[in-house]
Amino acid sequence: MEQNRTDALFLSISNGVFDVSRQSNVDAVPAATGNYTEKPLLLNNPYDPGSDLPGALGRGQATASALGNFFKFWAYGSTIIGAVVADQFLGKFKTICLACFIYIVGLTVLVTTAIPSSIHSGTAFGGLIASMVIIGLGTGGIKANVTPMCAEQYRREFAFVKLLKSGEYVIVDPELTVERMFMWFYFAVNVGALSPLITVNVEANVSFWLAYLIPLIAISISAAVFVTSNKLFYKTKPQGSAIVDAARIIAVAVEEGGFEKAKPSTMQAQGKENKYPQPEIYTDELVEKVRTGVTACKFFVFLPLYFVSWIQIWNNLISQAGTMALHGTPNDLLQNLDPIALIIFIPLLDFVIYPCLRKYKINFRPVVRITTGFIMAALSMVYAAVLQHYIYKSPPNSIHVWIQAPAYILVAFSEAFVIVTGLEIAYTKAPKTLRSLVSSFFWVTIGIAAAICISLTPVTKDPDILWMYTSLAVITFVGGCAFYACFRNSLEPVPVLEAASSESPAGIMDAAAMGVGKTEVV
């Protein structure tokens, strides 16, 4: 049954609804824990509405930044655990359900240890760390599987020819459809990322425990809806030994000097067929699929150099805002410019920029998109460094906090190119049995970047932080240039006319003979 253009949007947004709630927690919790960890408890009223900077633990910026980076390191690093459980044992749907339960337990711990009595008794800091570990594990299980599960709802693999009501023939390109689905999925995720608009005001004017209770209620409701809607989803079954088989093939390829030499046909020709124990499913086709998955992972090598700059908007830029003139604006409110900018920019890309580029036959291919994202993130750090310079030159708290806005907006624009394209590569280039695992390798690059940021903790203080921003700008720009230099000839899409002609079902006339005028998204 043929699906239309609107269905692609519905599939991506409907499967992103659950991740909206999950993302609301991933963004709301660190947003609130920054001030919670860094700032001290006020003496008269721990939640004084007149205070611009509420706090609780008073551990300072370095500790708050280190804990925030640890949370990202653990949350994104644990995606590998979530991927292994899904691909090897439970499948994506059941793994997401289990991860949800773990997530809810972690948030419950955070809420109960953030009440005033826990803060005064000294148990809040231990509760914060414990909740971060539990929430991070739940995040890994959800994040590794929601994206590939979303994309799997669309099951067309080849381009095909379609006759419009106008009498015009067009080629429907599934590759563009998948690209579009990931954009709108990320759009839905960033709707959830707006939750700090509520939580940062609740923490400033009411209490931290209530700021944490809001996402707990949200994830509980959405998890219940997700579980009860299980019959609406297309679900792939776990393959049991898929990861073990892939690991075995990679080991053979390393020992033999390449995947081509690891193929059973090559080994048989060389008289090595008995050198390794080979299960029946160990075929040339399987080796080729594993090679494709490994090749996809190569494109993620430089991404930590991008994410070290991306992470700054969730910790150090919040602290920078605290040194500026707030005029009643919570210092951690501006990070919401990131999802707001994405909510505006993604439809602009989908409905205006990308169609215009295709119309004029400009190939804005994945490598160019990711490189563009690197450059935008580097410009964001340049802006942050220049702003930090003027903060030092000006009287204390004299520069308005909204001057920070371009730094957040530039990072947001970069995400639309780097993260969306990276997820697309992870899905389209991975073997069907290893999609969660390859997607987890993409997310792990954020964990690696967070580990790098933890090592930078000693310089996240005045006046060293100015040079940290400058260094990150250089590192991210160089990383983008290196990425383009290494992969500029890679990820060329299959010409859609060729795909339609060779893969369409028998009975469809040759596309060129029809005079196909354009390419459409299904």
Short mmCIF file of C-alpha atoms in Angstrom, two decimals:
data_model
loop_
_atom_site.label_atom_id
_atom_site.label_comp_id
_atom_site.label_asym_id
_atom_site.label_seq_id
_atom_site.Cartn_x
_atom_site.Cartn_y
_atom_site.Cartn_z
CA MET A 1 0.00 0.00 0.00
CA GLU A 2 1.48 3.30 -1.08
CA GLN A 3 2.03 5.99 1.54
CA ASN A 4 1.90 9.68 0.76
CA ARG A 5 3.93 12.73 1.73
CA THR A 6 1.85 13.46 4.84
CA ASP A 7 2.31 9.92 6.15
CA ALA A 8 6.07 10.42 6.38
CA LEU A 9 5.52 13.37 8.68
CA PHE A 10 2.95 11.47 10.74
CA LEU A 11 5.24 8.47 11.20
CA SER A 12 8.17 10.53 12.37
CA ILE A 13 6.20 12.85 14.66
CA SER A 14 4.02 10.10 16.16
CA ASN A 15 7.07 8.01 16.96
CA GLY A 16 8.76 11.11 18.31
CA VAL A 17 5.95 11.86 20.76
CA PHE A 18 7.35 9.46 23.34
CA ASP A 19 10.86 10.88 22.93
CA VAL A 20 9.41 14.36 23.47
CA SER A 21 8.71 13.42 27.08
CA ARG A 22 12.03 11.61 27.42
CA GLN A 23 13.88 14.62 26.01
CA SER A 24 11.97 16.92 28.34
CA ASN A 25 13.61 15.04 31.18
CA VAL A 26 17.09 14.89 29.65
CA ASP A 27 17.01 18.67 29.19
CA ALA A 28 14.94 19.70 32.21
CA VAL A 29 16.96 17.74 34.76
CA PRO A 30 20.45 19.04 33.81
CA ALA A 31 18.96 22.52 33.37
CA ALA A 32 17.75 22.50 36.96
CA THR A 33 20.71 20.63 38.46
CA GLY A 34 23.19 23.26 37.24
CA ASN A 35 22.08 25.90 39.73
CA TYR A 36 21.03 23.18 42.21
CA THR A 37 24.65 21.99 42.41
CA GLU A 38 26.55 25.23 41.88
CA LYS A 39 24.75 27.81 44.01
CA PRO A 40 24.45 27.74 47.83
CA LEU A 41 21.21 27.47 49.74
CA LEU A 42 19.81 30.89 50.65
CA LEU A 43 19.77 31.50 54.39
CA ASN A 44 16.35 33.04 54.88
CA ASN A 45 14.28 31.28 52.26
CA PRO A 46 15.77 28.45 50.22
CA TYR A 47 13.45 29.33 47.34
CA ASP A 48 13.34 33.12 47.57
CA PRO A 49 11.40 34.36 44.51
CA GLY A 50 13.46 37.54 44.56
CA SER A 51 16.71 35.71 43.91
CA ASP A 52 18.01 35.53 40.34
CA LEU A 53 20.17 32.50 41.14
CA PRO A 54 18.55 29.88 43.37
CA GLY A 55 20.70 27.03 44.64
CA ALA A 56 20.96 24.21 47.13
CA LEU A 57 24.29 22.39 47.35
CA GLY A 58 26.80 25.25 46.87
CA ARG A 59 29.49 23.09 45.23
CA GLY A 60 30.65 25.74 42.75
CA GLN A 61 30.86 26.00 38.96
CA ALA A 62 33.66 23.45 38.51
CA THR A 63 31.74 20.71 40.35
CA ALA A 64 28.46 21.59 38.64
CA SER A 65 30.14 21.50 35.23
CA ALA A 66 31.91 18.21 36.01
CA LEU A 67 28.67 16.58 37.18
CA GLY A 68 26.80 17.82 34.13
CA ASN A 69 29.49 16.39 31.87
CA PHE A 70 29.50 13.13 33.83
CA PHE A 71 25.75 12.82 33.33
CA LYS A 72 26.11 13.30 29.58
CA PHE A 73 29.07 10.89 29.46
CA TRP A 74 27.13 8.17 31.27
CA ALA A 75 23.75 8.80 29.60
CA TYR A 76 25.13 8.70 26.07
CA GLY A 77 27.76 6.05 26.80
CA SER A 78 25.11 3.70 28.14
CA THR A 79 23.39 3.71 24.76
CA ILE A 80 25.65 0.76 23.91
CA ILE A 81 24.05 -1.21 26.76
CA GLY A 82 20.60 -0.31 25.46
CA ALA A 83 21.56 -1.31 21.92
CA VAL A 84 22.98 -4.69 22.95
CA VAL A 85 19.89 -5.51 25.02
CA ALA A 86 17.62 -4.57 22.10
CA ASP A 87 19.50 -6.17 19.19
CA GLN A 88 20.52 -9.28 21.11
CA PHE A 89 17.73 -10.03 23.58
CA LEU A 90 14.52 -8.01 23.95
CA GLY A 91 13.96 -6.03 20.78
CA LYS A 92 13.58 -2.25 20.59
CA PHE A 93 10.05 -1.90 21.98
CA LYS A 94 10.58 -4.00 25.11
CA THR A 95 13.96 -2.39 25.75
CA ILE A 96 12.39 1.08 25.62
CA CYS A 97 9.71 -0.03 28.09
CA LEU A 98 12.34 -1.40 30.50
CA ALA A 99 14.47 1.73 30.15
CA CYS A 100 11.39 3.83 30.90
CA PHE A 101 10.88 2.05 34.19
CA ILE A 102 14.54 2.61 35.13
CA TYR A 103 14.21 6.27 34.17
CA ILE A 104 11.16 6.76 36.37
CA VAL A 105 12.95 5.16 39.33
CA GLY A 106 15.86 7.59 38.88
CA LEU A 107 13.60 10.63 38.74
CA THR A 108 11.77 9.44 41.85
CA VAL A 109 15.09 9.30 43.72
CA LEU A 110 15.92 12.82 42.52
CA VAL A 111 12.57 14.26 43.63
CA THR A 112 12.66 12.68 47.10
CA THR A 113 16.24 13.79 47.81
CA ALA A 114 15.62 17.36 46.61
CA ILE A 115 13.01 18.20 49.25
CA PRO A 116 14.17 20.81 51.81
CA SER A 117 14.58 18.28 54.65
CA SER A 118 16.96 16.18 52.52
CA ILE A 119 18.96 19.26 51.54
CA HIS A 120 19.34 20.34 55.18
CA SER A 121 20.25 16.81 56.31
CA GLY A 122 23.08 16.56 53.76
CA THR A 123 21.68 13.62 51.77
CA ALA A 124 20.80 15.64 48.66
CA PHE A 125 24.23 15.43 47.01
CA GLY A 126 24.38 11.63 47.28
CA GLY A 127 20.83 11.41 45.99
CA LEU A 128 21.74 13.61 43.03
CA ILE A 129 24.63 11.36 42.00
CA ALA A 130 22.58 8.17 42.45
CA SER A 131 19.71 9.60 40.41
CA MET A 132 22.09 10.68 37.63
CA VAL A 133 23.44 7.13 37.35
CA ILE A 134 19.95 5.60 37.21
CA ILE A 135 18.50 8.24 34.87
CA GLY A 136 21.55 7.95 32.61
CA LEU A 137 21.05 4.19 32.28
CA GLY A 138 17.41 4.73 31.34
CA THR A 139 18.41 7.39 28.84
CA GLY A 140 20.79 4.99 27.12
CA GLY A 141 18.11 2.35 26.71
CA ILE A 142 15.64 4.82 25.26
CA LYS A 143 17.96 6.88 23.09
CA ALA A 144 19.62 3.91 21.36
CA ASN A 145 16.28 2.51 20.23
CA VAL A 146 13.68 5.24 19.73
CA THR A 147 15.32 6.70 16.61
CA PRO A 148 15.78 3.43 14.66
CA MET A 149 12.34 2.24 15.78
CA CYS A 150 10.87 5.45 14.39
CA ALA A 151 12.58 5.00 11.02
CA GLU A 152 11.56 1.34 10.82
CA GLN A 153 7.91 2.39 10.66
CA TYR A 154 8.61 3.36 7.04
CA ARG A 155 9.49 0.18 5.15
CA ARG A 156 9.97 1.16 1.51
CA GLU A 157 13.56 0.60 0.38
CA PHE A 158 13.65 1.48 -3.32
CA ALA A 159 12.68 4.44 -5.46
CA PHE A 160 9.56 4.03 -7.57
CA VAL A 161 7.60 5.92 -10.19
CA LYS A 162 4.30 7.57 -9.33
CA LEU A 163 1.65 9.13 -11.55
CA LEU A 164 0.25 12.38 -10.13
CA LYS A 165 -3.33 13.55 -10.65
CA SER A 166 -1.92 16.19 -12.98
CA GLY A 167 -0.74 13.44 -15.31
CA GLU A 168 2.92 14.03 -14.48
CA TYR A 169 5.23 11.15 -13.61
CA VAL A 170 7.55 11.64 -10.64
CA ILE A 171 10.11 9.45 -8.90
CA VAL A 172 9.43 8.88 -5.22
CA ASP A 173 12.76 8.68 -3.39
CA PRO A 174 12.77 6.77 -0.06
CA GLU A 175 16.20 8.23 0.74
CA LEU A 176 14.71 11.73 0.83
CA THR A 177 11.78 10.36 2.82
CA VAL A 178 14.08 8.96 5.52
CA GLU A 179 16.00 12.25 5.60
CA ARG A 180 12.71 14.07 6.08
CA MET A 181 11.53 11.69 8.79
CA PHE A 182 14.66 12.25 10.85
CA MET A 183 14.29 16.02 10.55
CA TRP A 184 10.71 15.92 11.80
CA PHE A 185 11.56 13.41 14.48
CA TYR A 186 14.21 15.82 15.75
CA PHE A 187 11.64 18.61 15.50
CA ALA A 188 9.34 16.64 17.82
CA VAL A 189 12.21 15.93 20.21
CA ASN A 190 12.96 19.64 20.49
CA VAL A 191 9.35 20.39 21.34
CA GLY A 192 10.04 18.29 24.44
CA ALA A 193 13.29 20.15 24.97
CA LEU A 194 11.27 23.29 25.70
CA SER A 195 10.35 21.90 29.12
CA PRO A 196 13.05 23.97 30.89
CA LEU A 197 10.89 27.01 30.09
CA ILE A 198 8.71 25.68 32.89
CA THR A 199 11.23 23.99 35.17
CA VAL A 200 13.74 26.85 35.42
CA ASN A 201 10.97 29.22 36.49
CA VAL A 202 9.62 26.67 38.98
CA GLU A 203 13.08 26.23 40.52
CA ALA A 204 13.52 30.00 40.76
CA ASN A 205 10.13 30.80 42.22
CA VAL A 206 8.93 27.67 44.02
CA SER A 207 11.33 24.76 44.63
CA PHE A 208 13.75 22.34 43.04
CA TRP A 209 11.81 19.23 44.02
CA LEU A 210 8.74 20.50 42.16
CA ALA A 211 10.90 21.32 39.14
CA TYR A 212 11.92 17.63 39.12
CA LEU A 213 8.41 16.36 39.82
CA ILE A 214 7.06 17.90 36.61
CA PRO A 215 9.23 15.77 34.26
CA LEU A 216 8.55 12.71 36.44
CA ILE A 217 4.82 13.11 35.84
CA ALA A 218 5.39 13.76 32.12
CA ILE A 219 7.53 10.66 31.53
CA SER A 220 5.13 8.48 33.55
CA ILE A 221 2.13 9.53 31.47
CA SER A 222 3.93 9.22 28.13
CA ALA A 223 5.38 5.82 29.08
CA ALA A 224 1.88 4.57 29.86
CA VAL A 225 0.62 5.83 26.49
CA PHE A 226 3.61 4.27 24.69
CA VAL A 227 3.11 0.86 26.30
CA THR A 228 -0.64 0.76 25.66
CA SER A 229 -0.09 1.76 22.00
CA ASN A 230 2.23 -1.15 21.27
CA LYS A 231 -0.09 -2.67 18.63
CA LEU A 232 0.23 0.47 16.51
CA PHE A 233 3.97 0.00 15.97
CA TYR A 234 5.83 -2.19 13.52
CA LYS A 235 8.33 -4.09 15.67
CA THR A 236 11.40 -6.02 14.52
CA LYS A 237 12.43 -9.08 16.49
CA PRO A 238 15.89 -9.40 18.10
CA GLN A 239 18.25 -11.57 16.08
CA GLY A 240 19.84 -13.31 19.06
CA SER A 241 23.40 -13.72 17.86
CA ALA A 242 23.60 -10.70 15.55
CA ILE A 243 26.11 -8.78 17.67
CA VAL A 244 28.19 -11.89 18.37
CA ASP A 245 28.25 -12.74 14.66
CA ALA A 246 29.26 -9.19 13.77
CA ALA A 247 32.04 -9.21 16.37
CA ARG A 248 33.30 -12.54 15.02
CA ILE A 249 33.35 -11.22 11.45
CA ILE A 250 35.19 -8.05 12.49
CA ALA A 251 37.77 -10.14 14.35
CA VAL A 252 38.34 -12.31 11.27
CA ALA A 253 38.58 -9.20 9.07
CA VAL A 254 41.20 -7.67 11.37
CA GLU A 255 43.26 -10.86 11.40
CA GLU A 256 43.00 -11.43 7.66
CA GLY A 257 43.58 -7.81 6.67
CA GLY A 258 40.19 -6.63 5.46
CA PHE A 259 36.54 -7.56 5.02
CA GLU A 260 37.07 -8.75 1.45
CA LYS A 261 39.55 -11.34 2.69
CA ALA A 262 37.14 -12.32 5.48
CA LYS A 263 34.44 -13.43 3.03
CA PRO A 264 33.87 -17.22 2.97
CA SER A 265 34.27 -17.29 -0.82
CA THR A 266 37.70 -15.63 -0.61
CA MET A 267 38.83 -17.86 2.24
CA GLN A 268 37.67 -20.95 0.36
CA ALA A 269 39.63 -19.88 -2.71
CA GLN A 270 42.72 -19.51 -0.52
CA GLY A 271 42.20 -22.86 1.19
CA LYS A 272 41.37 -21.27 4.57
CA GLU A 273 37.77 -22.45 4.87
CA ASN A 274 38.59 -24.53 7.95
CA LYS A 275 40.69 -21.89 9.71
CA TYR A 276 37.73 -20.40 11.60
CA PRO A 277 34.51 -21.98 12.90
CA GLN A 278 31.87 -20.69 10.50
CA PRO A 279 28.16 -20.85 11.35
CA GLU A 280 25.72 -21.40 8.50
CA ILE A 281 24.71 -17.74 8.42
CA TYR A 282 28.31 -16.62 7.92
CA THR A 283 28.02 -15.64 4.25
CA ASP A 284 29.58 -13.15 1.85
CA GLU A 285 26.40 -11.09 2.12
CA LEU A 286 26.61 -10.92 5.92
CA VAL A 287 30.27 -9.87 5.77
CA GLU A 288 29.33 -7.10 3.34
CA LYS A 289 26.55 -5.89 5.67
CA VAL A 290 28.91 -5.77 8.65
CA ARG A 291 31.45 -3.88 6.54
CA THR A 292 28.77 -1.33 5.70
CA GLY A 293 27.97 -0.88 9.40
CA VAL A 294 31.63 -0.44 10.31
CA THR A 295 32.02 2.06 7.47
CA ALA A 296 29.11 4.07 8.88
CA CYS A 297 30.85 4.21 12.26
CA LYS A 298 33.95 5.73 10.62
CA PHE A 299 31.95 8.88 9.92
CA PHE A 300 31.48 9.36 13.67
CA VAL A 301 35.21 9.53 14.49
CA PHE A 302 35.41 13.33 14.31
CA LEU A 303 32.06 14.04 15.98
CA PRO A 304 33.45 14.38 19.55
CA LEU A 305 35.28 17.49 18.29
CA TYR A 306 31.89 18.94 17.41
CA PHE A 307 30.12 17.87 20.57
CA VAL A 308 32.74 19.41 22.91
CA SER A 309 31.43 22.77 21.69
CA TRP A 310 27.79 21.66 21.65
CA ILE A 311 27.97 20.63 25.33
CA GLN A 312 28.96 24.15 26.42
CA ILE A 313 25.41 25.46 26.02
CA TRP A 314 24.27 23.07 28.76
CA ASN A 315 26.81 24.08 31.42
CA ASN A 316 29.48 26.76 31.00
CA LEU A 317 27.33 29.17 28.99
CA ILE A 318 24.73 28.93 31.77
CA SER A 319 27.42 29.95 34.27
CA GLN A 320 28.52 32.73 31.93
CA ALA A 321 24.94 34.02 31.91
CA GLY A 322 25.06 34.15 35.71
CA THR A 323 27.77 36.84 35.50
CA MET A 324 25.64 39.06 33.25
CA ALA A 325 22.76 41.47 33.87
CA LEU A 326 19.75 39.16 34.26
CA HIS A 327 16.95 41.67 34.95
CA GLY A 328 14.77 38.90 36.35
CA THR A 329 15.63 36.35 33.65
CA PRO A 330 16.82 33.00 35.07
CA ASN A 331 20.39 32.40 33.92
CA ASP A 332 19.48 28.92 32.66
CA LEU A 333 16.51 30.13 30.59
CA LEU A 334 18.48 31.09 27.48
CA GLN A 335 19.35 27.49 26.67
CA ASN A 336 15.75 27.20 25.48
CA LEU A 337 16.76 29.27 22.47
CA ASP A 338 18.36 26.08 21.15
CA PRO A 339 15.11 24.08 20.73
CA ILE A 340 13.16 27.21 19.76
CA ALA A 341 15.62 27.93 16.94
CA LEU A 342 15.42 24.30 15.80
CA ILE A 343 11.62 24.33 15.80
CA ILE A 344 11.80 27.30 13.41
CA PHE A 345 14.80 26.15 11.36
CA ILE A 346 13.78 22.53 10.63
CA PRO A 347 10.53 23.43 8.79
CA LEU A 348 12.48 26.14 6.95
CA LEU A 349 15.00 23.52 5.82
CA ASP A 350 12.31 21.03 4.81
CA PHE A 351 9.89 23.33 3.01
CA VAL A 352 12.17 26.05 1.62
CA ILE A 353 15.95 25.53 1.69
CA TYR A 354 16.30 21.85 0.70
CA PRO A 355 13.63 21.97 -2.07
CA CYS A 356 15.28 25.11 -3.45
CA LEU A 357 18.69 23.42 -3.49
CA ARG A 358 17.23 20.37 -5.25
CA LYS A 359 15.45 22.59 -7.76
CA TYR A 360 18.76 24.17 -8.78
CA LYS A 361 20.52 20.77 -8.68
CA ILE A 362 22.80 21.77 -5.78
CA ASN A 363 23.92 18.57 -4.07
CA PHE A 364 23.94 19.47 -0.37
CA ARG A 365 25.09 15.97 0.49
CA PRO A 366 25.60 14.55 4.01
CA VAL A 367 29.34 15.31 4.21
CA VAL A 368 28.75 18.97 3.32
CA ARG A 369 25.87 19.23 5.79
CA ILE A 370 27.96 17.87 8.66
CA THR A 371 30.92 20.10 7.76
CA THR A 372 28.59 23.12 7.76
CA GLY A 373 27.43 22.13 11.25
CA PHE A 374 31.02 21.97 12.51
CA ILE A 375 31.69 25.48 11.24
CA MET A 376 28.53 26.88 12.87
CA ALA A 377 29.45 25.33 16.23
CA ALA A 378 32.96 26.80 15.94
CA LEU A 379 31.46 30.24 15.27
CA SER A 380 29.32 29.82 18.39
CA MET A 381 32.46 29.32 20.50
CA VAL A 382 34.11 32.32 18.83
CA TYR A 383 31.10 34.40 19.85
CA ALA A 384 31.23 33.03 23.42
CA ALA A 385 34.95 33.87 23.67
CA VAL A 386 34.45 37.42 22.41
CA LEU A 387 31.53 37.90 24.80
CA GLN A 388 33.62 36.58 27.70
CA HIS A 389 36.31 39.11 26.80
CA TYR A 390 33.83 41.98 27.04
CA ILE A 391 32.42 40.61 30.30
CA TYR A 392 35.93 40.93 31.79
CA LYS A 393 36.34 44.46 30.42
CA SER A 394 32.94 45.69 31.65
CA PRO A 395 31.69 46.38 35.19
CA PRO A 396 30.20 43.32 36.95
CA ASN A 397 26.73 42.27 35.79
CA SER A 398 26.50 45.10 33.26
CA ILE A 399 26.08 43.26 29.92
CA HIS A 400 22.51 42.13 29.28
CA VAL A 401 22.10 38.35 29.35
CA TRP A 402 20.22 38.26 26.03
CA ILE A 403 23.43 39.30 24.26
CA GLN A 404 24.26 35.60 24.65
CA ALA A 405 21.50 34.57 22.24
CA PRO A 406 23.58 34.14 19.03
CA ALA A 407 25.79 31.51 20.70
CA TYR A 408 22.76 29.30 21.36
CA ILE A 409 21.19 29.92 17.95
CA LEU A 410 24.37 29.03 16.05
CA VAL A 411 24.64 25.74 17.95
CA ALA A 412 20.97 25.02 17.21
CA PHE A 413 21.48 25.53 13.48
CA SER A 414 24.52 23.26 13.61
CA GLU A 415 22.46 20.47 15.21
CA ALA A 416 20.07 20.43 12.25
CA PHE A 417 23.03 19.52 10.04
CA VAL A 418 25.21 17.34 12.29
CA ILE A 419 22.83 15.41 14.56
CA VAL A 420 20.01 14.87 12.06
CA THR A 421 22.44 13.79 9.34
CA GLY A 422 24.42 11.61 11.74
CA LEU A 423 21.26 9.75 12.79
CA GLU A 424 20.34 9.33 9.14
CA ILE A 425 23.75 7.81 8.36
CA ALA A 426 23.57 5.53 11.40
CA TYR A 427 20.23 4.14 10.26
CA THR A 428 20.63 3.92 6.49
CA LYS A 429 24.16 2.48 6.48
CA ALA A 430 23.68 -0.07 9.28
CA PRO A 431 22.63 -3.71 8.76
CA LYS A 432 18.98 -4.19 9.75
CA THR A 433 19.99 -6.45 12.64
CA LEU A 434 22.44 -3.89 14.08
CA ARG A 435 20.65 -0.57 13.67
CA SER A 436 20.37 0.10 17.40
CA LEU A 437 24.05 -0.73 17.91
CA VAL A 438 25.27 1.54 15.10
CA SER A 439 22.95 4.33 16.33
CA SER A 440 24.41 3.89 19.81
CA PHE A 441 27.91 4.46 18.42
CA PHE A 442 26.69 7.82 17.13
CA TRP A 443 25.37 8.76 20.58
CA VAL A 444 28.54 7.50 22.27
CA THR A 445 30.46 10.31 20.55
CA ILE A 446 28.60 12.71 22.86
CA GLY A 447 29.76 10.63 25.83
CA ILE A 448 33.35 10.87 24.57
CA ALA A 449 32.98 14.63 24.19
CA ALA A 450 31.62 14.83 27.74
CA ALA A 451 34.67 12.92 28.99
CA ILE A 452 36.90 15.45 27.21
CA CYS A 453 34.94 18.26 28.87
CA ILE A 454 35.44 16.63 32.28
CA SER A 455 39.19 16.85 31.67
CA LEU A 456 38.70 20.57 30.96
CA THR A 457 37.11 21.18 34.38
CA PRO A 458 40.25 22.87 35.84
CA VAL A 459 40.02 25.63 33.20
CA THR A 460 36.28 26.29 33.61
CA LYS A 461 37.06 29.23 35.87
CA ASP A 462 38.10 32.84 35.45
CA PRO A 463 40.16 33.89 33.58
CA ASP A 464 41.04 30.57 31.92
CA ILE A 465 37.56 29.98 30.53
CA LEU A 466 38.12 32.67 27.87
CA TRP A 467 40.94 30.61 26.40
CA MET A 468 38.89 27.45 26.74
CA TYR A 469 36.19 28.91 24.48
CA THR A 470 38.87 30.04 22.03
CA SER A 471 40.52 26.62 22.00
CA LEU A 472 37.19 24.85 21.48
CA ALA A 473 36.45 27.11 18.51
CA VAL A 474 39.76 26.16 16.90
CA ILE A 475 39.36 22.45 17.70
CA THR A 476 35.84 22.29 16.27
CA PHE A 477 36.79 24.19 13.11
CA VAL A 478 39.83 21.99 12.52
CA GLY A 479 37.69 18.91 13.21
CA GLY A 480 35.20 20.01 10.55
CA CYS A 481 37.97 20.58 8.01
CA ALA A 482 39.49 17.18 8.81
CA PHE A 483 36.08 15.52 8.48
CA TYR A 484 35.56 17.02 5.03
CA ALA A 485 39.09 16.16 3.91
CA CYS A 486 38.67 12.51 4.92
CA PHE A 487 35.13 11.92 3.64
CA ARG A 488 34.58 14.46 0.87
CA ASN A 489 34.18 11.68 -1.71
CA SER A 490 32.01 9.48 0.50
CA LEU A 491 28.27 9.13 1.05
CA GLU A 492 27.37 9.97 -2.52
CA PRO A 493 23.69 9.06 -2.94
CA VAL A 494 22.64 6.53 -5.56
CA PRO A 495 21.18 8.46 -8.52
CA VAL A 496 17.45 8.25 -8.01
CA LEU A 497 16.75 7.62 -11.71
CA GLU A 498 19.07 4.63 -11.63
CA ALA A 499 17.45 3.32 -8.46
CA ALA A 500 13.95 3.66 -9.86
CA SER A 501 14.87 1.99 -13.13
CA SER A 502 16.69 -0.95 -11.58
CA GLU A 503 14.69 -1.62 -8.43
CA SER A 504 11.09 -0.79 -9.30
CA PRO A 505 8.81 -3.81 -9.67
CA ALA A 506 8.49 -5.36 -13.08
CA GLY A 507 5.67 -3.72 -14.96
CA ILE A 508 6.81 -0.16 -14.27
CA MET A 509 8.06 1.42 -17.45
CA ASP A 510 11.55 2.77 -17.75
CA ALA A 511 11.64 6.04 -15.83
CA ALA A 512 13.58 7.93 -18.44
CA ALA A 513 11.10 6.95 -21.15
CA MET A 514 8.30 8.49 -19.10
CA GLY A 515 9.96 11.86 -19.08
CA VAL A 516 10.06 12.02 -15.32
CA GLY A 517 10.23 15.65 -14.33
CA LYS A 518 11.10 15.69 -10.64
CA THR A 519 11.77 13.76 -7.47
CA GLU A 520 9.21 13.55 -4.67
CA VAL A 521 9.20 12.54 -1.04
CA VAL A 522 6.75 9.81 -0.09
#
